[in-house]
PDB file of C-alpha atoms in Angstrom:
ATOM      1  CA  GLU A  13      17.172   7.976  -5.280  1.00  0.00           C
ATOM      2  CA  VAL A  14      14.230   9.418  -3.447  1.00  0.00           C
ATOM      3  CA  SER A  15      11.901  11.608  -5.651  1.00  0.00           C
ATOM      4  CA  LEU A  16       9.705  14.461  -4.067  1.00  0.00           C
ATOM      5  CA  ASP A  17       7.697  14.694  -7.155  1.00  0.00           C
ATOM      6  CA  ASP A  18       3.941  15.318  -7.074  1.00  0.00           C
ATOM      7  CA  PRO A  19       2.323  12.060  -6.479  1.00  0.00           C
ATOM      8  CA  GLU A  20      -0.242  12.789  -9.093  1.00  0.00           C
ATOM      9  CA  THR A  21       2.500  13.369 -11.760  1.00  0.00           C
ATOM     10  CA  ALA A  22       4.990  10.800 -10.643  1.00  0.00           C
ATOM     11  CA  PHE A  23       3.478   8.006 -12.512  1.00  0.00           C
ATOM     12  CA  CYS A  24       2.820   9.851 -15.855  1.00  0.00           C
ATOM     13  CA  THR A  25       4.371   9.050 -19.075  1.00  0.00           C
ATOM     14  CA  LEU A  26       5.525  11.210 -21.844  1.00  0.00           C
ATOM     15  CA  ALA A  27       2.702   9.643 -24.176  1.00  0.00           C
ATOM     16  CA  ASN A  28      -0.538   7.960 -23.093  1.00  0.00           C
ATOM     17  CA  ARG A  29       0.347   4.306 -22.629  1.00  0.00           C
ATOM     18  CA  GLU A  30      -3.337   3.280 -22.064  1.00  0.00           C
ATOM     19  CA  GLU A  31      -4.132   4.026 -25.864  1.00  0.00           C
ATOM     20  CA  LEU A  32      -1.439   1.270 -26.804  1.00  0.00           C
ATOM     21  CA  ASN A  33      -3.368  -1.877 -26.468  1.00  0.00           C
ATOM     22  CA  PRO A  34      -0.225  -4.017 -27.281  1.00  0.00           C
ATOM     23  CA  GLU A  35      -0.350  -7.093 -29.216  1.00  0.00           C
ATOM     24  CA  GLU A  36       0.532 -10.398 -27.324  1.00  0.00           C
ATOM     25  CA  ASP A  37       4.087 -11.583 -28.141  1.00  0.00           C
ATOM     26  CA  SER A  38       5.368  -8.102 -29.282  1.00  0.00           C
ATOM     27  CA  ILE A  39       8.091  -5.951 -28.025  1.00  0.00           C
ATOM     28  CA  HIS A  40       5.435  -3.395 -27.193  1.00  0.00           C
ATOM     29  CA  HIS A  41       3.885  -5.894 -25.005  1.00  0.00           C
ATOM     30  CA  CYS A  42       7.100  -6.799 -23.354  1.00  0.00           C
ATOM     31  CA  LEU A  43       7.731  -3.078 -22.625  1.00  0.00           C
ATOM     32  CA  TYR A  44       4.335  -2.441 -21.333  1.00  0.00           C
ATOM     33  CA  GLN A  45       4.693  -5.359 -18.745  1.00  0.00           C
ATOM     34  CA  PHE A  46       8.031  -4.357 -17.625  1.00  0.00           C
ATOM     35  CA  THR A  47       6.867  -0.756 -16.967  1.00  0.00           C
ATOM     36  CA  ARG A  48       3.401  -1.461 -15.610  1.00  0.00           C
ATOM     37  CA  ASN A  49       2.508   0.090 -12.356  1.00  0.00           C
ATOM     38  CA  GLU A  50       2.749  -2.367  -9.320  1.00  0.00           C
ATOM     39  CA  THR A  51       1.312  -2.264  -5.894  1.00  0.00           C
ATOM     40  CA  LEU A  52       3.569  -3.203  -2.913  1.00  0.00           C
ATOM     41  CA  THR A  53       1.553  -4.742  -0.119  1.00  0.00           C
ATOM     42  CA  GLU A  54       1.910  -7.377   2.672  1.00  0.00           C
ATOM     43  CA  THR A  55       5.411  -8.982   2.592  1.00  0.00           C
ATOM     44  CA  ASN A  56       6.213  -6.440  -0.286  1.00  0.00           C
ATOM     45  CA  LYS A  57       5.603  -3.276   1.635  1.00  0.00           C
ATOM     46  CA  LEU A  58       8.120  -0.573   1.530  1.00  0.00           C
ATOM     47  CA  LEU A  59      10.374   0.504   4.372  1.00  0.00           C
ATOM     48  CA  CYS A  60       9.353   4.079   4.864  1.00  0.00           C
ATOM     49  CA  ASP A  61      12.148   6.139   6.575  1.00  0.00           C
ATOM     50  CA  VAL A  62       9.767   9.197   6.992  1.00  0.00           C
ATOM     51  CA  CYS A  63       7.161   6.821   8.845  1.00  0.00           C
ATOM     52  CA  THR A  64       9.936   5.346  10.863  1.00  0.00           C
ATOM     53  CA  GLN A  65      11.417   8.595  12.070  1.00  0.00           C
ATOM     54  CA  ARG A  66       7.982   9.801  12.802  1.00  0.00           C
ATOM     55  CA  HIS A  67       7.159   6.819  14.809  1.00  0.00           C
ATOM     56  CA  CYS A  68      10.584   6.292  16.423  1.00  0.00           C
ATOM     57  CA  GLY A  69      11.719   9.927  16.685  1.00  0.00           C
ATOM     58  CA  PRO A  70      15.310  11.045  15.824  1.00  0.00           C
ATOM     59  CA  LYS A  71      17.477   8.714  13.693  1.00  0.00           C
ATOM     60  CA  ASN A  72      19.879   7.797  16.302  1.00  0.00           C
ATOM     61  CA  ASN A  73      17.223   5.880  18.006  1.00  0.00           C
ATOM     62  CA  ILE A  74      15.971   3.869  15.187  1.00  0.00           C
ATOM     63  CA  LYS A  75      18.751   1.161  15.127  1.00  0.00           C
ATOM     64  CA  SER A  76      18.524   0.733  19.075  1.00  0.00           C
ATOM     65  CA  GLU A  77      14.788   0.453  19.074  1.00  0.00           C
ATOM     66  CA  LYS A  78      14.449  -1.449  15.697  1.00  0.00           C
ATOM     67  CA  LYS A  79      10.970  -0.175  15.234  1.00  0.00           C
ATOM     68  CA  TYR A  80      10.959   0.010  11.387  1.00  0.00           C
ATOM     69  CA  VAL A  81       7.588   0.926   9.799  1.00  0.00           C
ATOM     70  CA  TYR A  82       6.614  -0.520   6.421  1.00  0.00           C
ATOM     71  CA  THR A  83       4.006   0.998   4.369  1.00  0.00           C
ATOM     72  CA  ASN A  84       1.918   0.140   1.308  1.00  0.00           C
ATOM     73  CA  ALA A  85       3.372   1.762  -1.943  1.00  0.00           C
ATOM     74  CA  LYS A  86       3.236   1.989  -5.632  1.00  0.00           C
ATOM     75  CA  LYS A  87       6.239   1.020  -7.926  1.00  0.00           C
ATOM     76  CA  GLN A  88       6.813   1.621 -11.550  1.00  0.00           C
ATOM     77  CA  MET A  89      10.055   1.645 -13.753  1.00  0.00           C
ATOM     78  CA  LEU A  90      10.142   4.137 -16.440  1.00  0.00           C
ATOM     79  CA  VAL A  91      12.773   5.532 -18.666  1.00  0.00           C
ATOM     80  CA  SER A  92      14.119   8.845 -17.226  1.00  0.00           C
ATOM     81  CA  LEU A  93      16.686   9.531 -19.930  1.00  0.00           C
ATOM     82  CA  ALA A  94      16.303   8.483 -23.498  1.00  0.00           C
ATOM     83  CA  PRO A  95      19.499   6.936 -24.771  1.00  0.00           C
ATOM     84  CA  PRO A  96      21.047   7.683 -28.080  1.00  0.00           C
ATOM     85  CA  ILE A  97      21.325   3.800 -28.709  1.00  0.00           C
ATOM     86  CA  LEU A  98      18.432   1.728 -27.245  1.00  0.00           C
ATOM     87  CA  THR A  99      19.407  -1.954 -26.537  1.00  0.00           C
ATOM     88  CA  LEU A 100      16.532  -4.512 -25.603  1.00  0.00           C
ATOM     89  CA  HIS A 101      17.519  -7.746 -24.100  1.00  0.00           C
ATOM     90  CA  LEU A 102      14.797 -10.334 -24.287  1.00  0.00           C
ATOM     91  CA  LYS A 103      14.641 -12.998 -21.678  1.00  0.00           C
ATOM     92  CA  ARG A 104      14.562 -16.343 -23.714  1.00  0.00           C
ATOM     93  CA  PHE A 105      14.477 -18.686 -21.005  1.00  0.00           C
ATOM     94  CA  GLN A 106      12.010 -19.997 -18.326  1.00  0.00           C
ATOM     95  CA  HIS A 107      12.086 -22.252 -15.222  1.00  0.00           C
ATOM     96  CA  ALA A 108      10.763 -25.784 -16.000  1.00  0.00           C
ATOM     97  CA  GLY A 109      10.876 -27.361 -12.519  1.00  0.00           C
ATOM     98  CA  PHE A 110      14.537 -27.359 -11.656  1.00  0.00           C
ATOM     99  CA  ASN A 111      15.715 -26.997 -15.137  1.00  0.00           C
ATOM    100  CA  LEU A 112      15.886 -23.908 -17.398  1.00  0.00           C
ATOM    101  CA  GLN A 113      14.041 -24.152 -20.806  1.00  0.00           C
ATOM    102  CA  LYS A 114      14.661 -21.757 -23.874  1.00  0.00           C
ATOM    103  CA  VAL A 115      11.752 -19.722 -25.167  1.00  0.00           C
ATOM    104  CA  ASN A 116      11.734 -19.962 -28.863  1.00  0.00           C
ATOM    105  CA  ARG A 117       8.599 -18.289 -29.707  1.00  0.00           C
ATOM    106  CA  HIS A 118       8.618 -15.379 -32.105  1.00  0.00           C
ATOM    107  CA  ILE A 119       8.536 -11.867 -30.513  1.00  0.00           C
ATOM    108  CA  LYS A 120       7.223  -9.175 -33.051  1.00  0.00           C
ATOM    109  CA  PHE A 121       9.376  -6.086 -33.275  1.00  0.00           C
ATOM    110  CA  PRO A 122       8.865  -3.017 -35.637  1.00  0.00           C
ATOM    111  CA  GLU A 123      11.550  -1.100 -37.704  1.00  0.00           C
ATOM    112  CA  VAL A 124      10.710   2.089 -35.805  1.00  0.00           C
ATOM    113  CA  ILE A 125       9.663   1.900 -32.363  1.00  0.00           C
ATOM    114  CA  ASP A 126       8.174   4.821 -30.096  1.00  0.00           C
ATOM    115  CA  LEU A 127       9.585   4.863 -26.464  1.00  0.00           C
ATOM    116  CA  ALA A 128       7.497   7.679 -25.363  1.00  0.00           C
ATOM    117  CA  PRO A 129       4.669   5.599 -23.578  1.00  0.00           C
ATOM    118  CA  PHE A 130       7.559   3.996 -21.544  1.00  0.00           C
ATOM    119  CA  CYS A 131       9.272   7.323 -20.515  1.00  0.00           C
ATOM    120  CA  THR A 132       8.635   9.568 -17.582  1.00  0.00           C
ATOM    121  CA  ALA A 133       6.670  12.901 -18.197  1.00  0.00           C
ATOM    122  CA  LYS A 134       9.717  14.690 -17.242  1.00  0.00           C
ATOM    123  CA  CYS A 135      12.218  12.604 -19.459  1.00  0.00           C
ATOM    124  CA  LYS A 136      15.528  14.294 -19.883  1.00  0.00           C
ATOM    125  CA  ASN A 137      17.052  15.077 -23.228  1.00  0.00           C
ATOM    126  CA  VAL A 138      13.638  15.157 -24.885  1.00  0.00           C
ATOM    127  CA  ALA A 139      12.508  18.644 -26.121  1.00  0.00           C
ATOM    128  CA  GLU A 140       9.547  20.238 -24.250  1.00  0.00           C
ATOM    129  CA  GLY A 141       6.385  19.568 -26.137  1.00  0.00           C
ATOM    130  CA  ASN A 142       7.652  16.165 -27.761  1.00  0.00           C
ATOM    131  CA  THR A 143       5.308  13.379 -27.241  1.00  0.00           C
ATOM    132  CA  LYS A 144       7.318  11.013 -29.459  1.00  0.00           C
ATOM    133  CA  VAL A 145      10.802   9.372 -28.730  1.00  0.00           C
ATOM    134  CA  LEU A 146      11.418   7.334 -32.118  1.00  0.00           C
ATOM    135  CA  TYR A 147      14.144   4.838 -32.652  1.00  0.00           C
ATOM    136  CA  SER A 148      15.150   3.067 -35.798  1.00  0.00           C
ATOM    137  CA  LEU A 149      16.348  -0.738 -35.864  1.00  0.00           C
ATOM    138  CA  TYR A 150      19.739  -1.170 -37.154  1.00  0.00           C
ATOM    139  CA  GLY A 151      21.049  -4.540 -35.561  1.00  0.00           C
ATOM    140  CA  ILE A 152      19.773  -7.869 -34.072  1.00  0.00           C
ATOM    141  CA  VAL A 153      21.353 -10.823 -32.356  1.00  0.00           C
ATOM    142  CA  GLU A 154      19.802 -14.192 -32.866  1.00  0.00           C
ATOM    143  CA  HIS A 155      20.546 -17.339 -30.994  1.00  0.00           C
ATOM    144  CA  SER A 156      19.739 -20.903 -32.623  1.00  0.00           C
ATOM    145  CA  GLY A 157      19.985 -23.936 -30.513  1.00  0.00           C
ATOM    146  CA  THR A 158      19.238 -25.013 -26.960  1.00  0.00           C
ATOM    147  CA  MET A 159      20.375 -23.694 -23.435  1.00  0.00           C
ATOM    148  CA  ARG A 160      23.179 -26.065 -23.582  1.00  0.00           C
ATOM    149  CA  SER A 161      24.520 -25.221 -26.884  1.00  0.00           C
ATOM    150  CA  GLY A 162      23.718 -23.144 -30.084  1.00  0.00           C
ATOM    151  CA  HIS A 163      24.953 -20.561 -32.415  1.00  0.00           C
ATOM    152  CA  TYR A 164      24.800 -16.829 -32.439  1.00  0.00           C
ATOM    153  CA  THR A 165      24.205 -14.859 -35.707  1.00  0.00           C
ATOM    154  CA  ALA A 166      23.522 -11.206 -36.330  1.00  0.00           C
ATOM    155  CA  TYR A 167      21.500  -8.885 -38.723  1.00  0.00           C
ATOM    156  CA  VAL A 168      23.023  -5.598 -39.531  1.00  0.00           C
ATOM    157  CA  LYS A 169      21.829  -2.718 -41.540  1.00  0.00           C
ATOM    158  CA  MET A 170      24.617  -0.976 -43.647  1.00  0.00           C
ATOM    159  CA  ARG A 171      23.700   2.595 -43.736  1.00  0.00           C
ATOM    160  CA  ALA A 172      24.968   6.294 -44.121  1.00  0.00           C
ATOM    161  CA  MET A 173      26.468   7.950 -40.956  1.00  0.00           C
ATOM    162  CA  ASN A 174      23.621   9.413 -38.779  1.00  0.00           C
ATOM    163  CA  ASN A 175      25.182  12.892 -37.988  1.00  0.00           C
ATOM    164  CA  HIS A 176      22.166  13.758 -35.863  1.00  0.00           C
ATOM    165  CA  LEU A 177      22.941  10.819 -33.625  1.00  0.00           C
ATOM    166  CA  SER A 178      26.528  11.718 -33.419  1.00  0.00           C
ATOM    167  CA  ASP A 179      25.514  15.372 -32.088  1.00  0.00           C
ATOM    168  CA  LEU A 180      23.127  13.570 -29.770  1.00  0.00           C
ATOM    169  CA  VAL A 181      25.957  11.248 -28.352  1.00  0.00           C
ATOM    170  CA  LEU A 182      28.748  13.952 -28.182  1.00  0.00           C
ATOM    171  CA  ARG A 183      26.696  17.182 -27.366  1.00  0.00           C
ATOM    172  CA  GLY A 184      23.472  15.810 -25.732  1.00  0.00           C
ATOM    173  CA  GLN A 185      21.412  17.775 -28.321  1.00  0.00           C
ATOM    174  CA  SER A 186      17.891  16.727 -28.764  1.00  0.00           C
ATOM    175  CA  GLN A 187      16.589  18.698 -31.853  1.00  0.00           C
ATOM    176  CA  ALA A 188      14.121  17.277 -34.259  1.00  0.00           C
ATOM    177  CA  LEU A 189      15.488  14.436 -36.164  1.00  0.00           C
ATOM    178  CA  GLU A 190      14.028  11.951 -38.852  1.00  0.00           C
ATOM    179  CA  THR A 191      10.843  10.165 -38.284  1.00  0.00           C
ATOM    180  CA  GLU A 192      11.246   7.414 -40.784  1.00  0.00           C
ATOM    181  CA  PRO A 193      13.397   4.203 -40.707  1.00  0.00           C
ATOM    182  CA  VAL A 194      17.040   4.921 -41.727  1.00  0.00           C
ATOM    183  CA  LYS A 195      17.653   3.810 -45.242  1.00  0.00           C
ATOM    184  CA  GLY A 196      20.191   0.935 -45.906  1.00  0.00           C
ATOM    185  CA  GLN A 197      20.748  -2.613 -46.874  1.00  0.00           C
ATOM    186  CA  TRP A 198      20.316  -5.594 -44.168  1.00  0.00           C
ATOM    187  CA  PHE A 199      23.071  -8.290 -44.177  1.00  0.00           C
ATOM    188  CA  HIS A 200      22.893 -11.539 -42.242  1.00  0.00           C
ATOM    189  CA  ILE A 201      26.255 -12.397 -40.641  1.00  0.00           C
ATOM    190  CA  SER A 202      27.178 -15.922 -39.521  1.00  0.00           C
ATOM    191  CA  ASP A 203      30.854 -16.338 -38.604  1.00  0.00           C
ATOM    192  CA  THR A 204      32.764 -15.448 -41.883  1.00  0.00           C
ATOM    193  CA  HIS A 205      29.525 -15.799 -43.893  1.00  0.00           C
ATOM    194  CA  VAL A 206      27.727 -12.566 -45.016  1.00  0.00           C
ATOM    195  CA  GLN A 207      24.801 -12.302 -47.339  1.00  0.00           C
ATOM    196  CA  PRO A 208      22.145  -9.646 -48.036  1.00  0.00           C
ATOM    197  CA  VAL A 209      18.654 -10.178 -46.798  1.00  0.00           C
ATOM    198  CA  SER A 210      15.181  -8.592 -47.228  1.00  0.00           C
ATOM    199  CA  VAL A 211      13.473  -6.459 -44.402  1.00  0.00           C
ATOM    200  CA  SER A 212      10.906  -9.225 -43.964  1.00  0.00           C
ATOM    201  CA  LYS A 213      13.507 -11.884 -43.273  1.00  0.00           C
ATOM    202  CA  VAL A 214      14.984  -9.658 -40.597  1.00  0.00           C
ATOM    203  CA  LEU A 215      11.674  -8.873 -38.987  1.00  0.00           C
ATOM    204  CA  SER A 216      10.709 -12.569 -38.829  1.00  0.00           C
ATOM    205  CA  SER A 217      14.016 -13.518 -36.901  1.00  0.00           C
ATOM    206  CA  GLN A 218      13.989 -14.881 -33.285  1.00  0.00           C
ATOM    207  CA  ALA A 219      15.658 -11.769 -31.862  1.00  0.00           C
ATOM    208  CA  TYR A 220      17.565 -12.018 -28.583  1.00  0.00           C
ATOM    209  CA  LEU A 221      19.080  -8.859 -28.774  1.00  0.00           C
ATOM    210  CA  LEU A 222      17.608  -5.680 -30.546  1.00  0.00           C
ATOM    211  CA  PHE A 223      19.563  -2.396 -31.381  1.00  0.00           C
ATOM    212  CA  TYR A 224      17.818   0.913 -32.126  1.00  0.00           C
ATOM    213  CA  GLU A 225      19.287   4.258 -32.917  1.00  0.00           C
ATOM    214  CA  ARG A 226      17.644   7.443 -31.872  1.00  0.00           C
ATOM    215  CA  LEU A 227      15.583   9.192 -34.616  1.00  0.00           C
ATOM    216  CA  LEU A 228      13.504  11.714 -32.623  1.00  0.00           C
TER     217      LEU A 228
END
């Protein structure tokens, strides 16, 4: 999709990301790195249709002459539509020579996360004037073992039905919701074994998938 937005505002976010100063090995740092501004130069230059047409003339001459024009550009991936359910998938593998190696280090994640610093300034389904897009953690998938074998378990929060979230899913409404974590009891689920656990136990898990529900 080609955007014709003002270049001065094209890379603006809903909240100031420069004030984050995210801690290393945290989900905020992961999101910050994933949405960072990149400069495309040299072999990564962007094929510019406008520059090519200006250089070659009408479109019907471009393929025959093959004089494509590449230009330096800036690239940034931001959230343009805040989802009712936010799913974060952590890359828990890295290349070690010709082999894949599992990444076991702990990544810190909060009960409530603000997605606003990673959303475009014109983010859809966010009320005008809002500078926060809050989500509450309700589920985690954890993997134990190696790249060759292992076991998946889950942490799930048993909570009351979120009527505001239902309205957001069904009707796309974005009125002010709660700003605190949804209250409930956490459970650890491993096959047929289910047992209640504390929040501290949940937050110390080796998360592989994180599931958040929209609060605000």
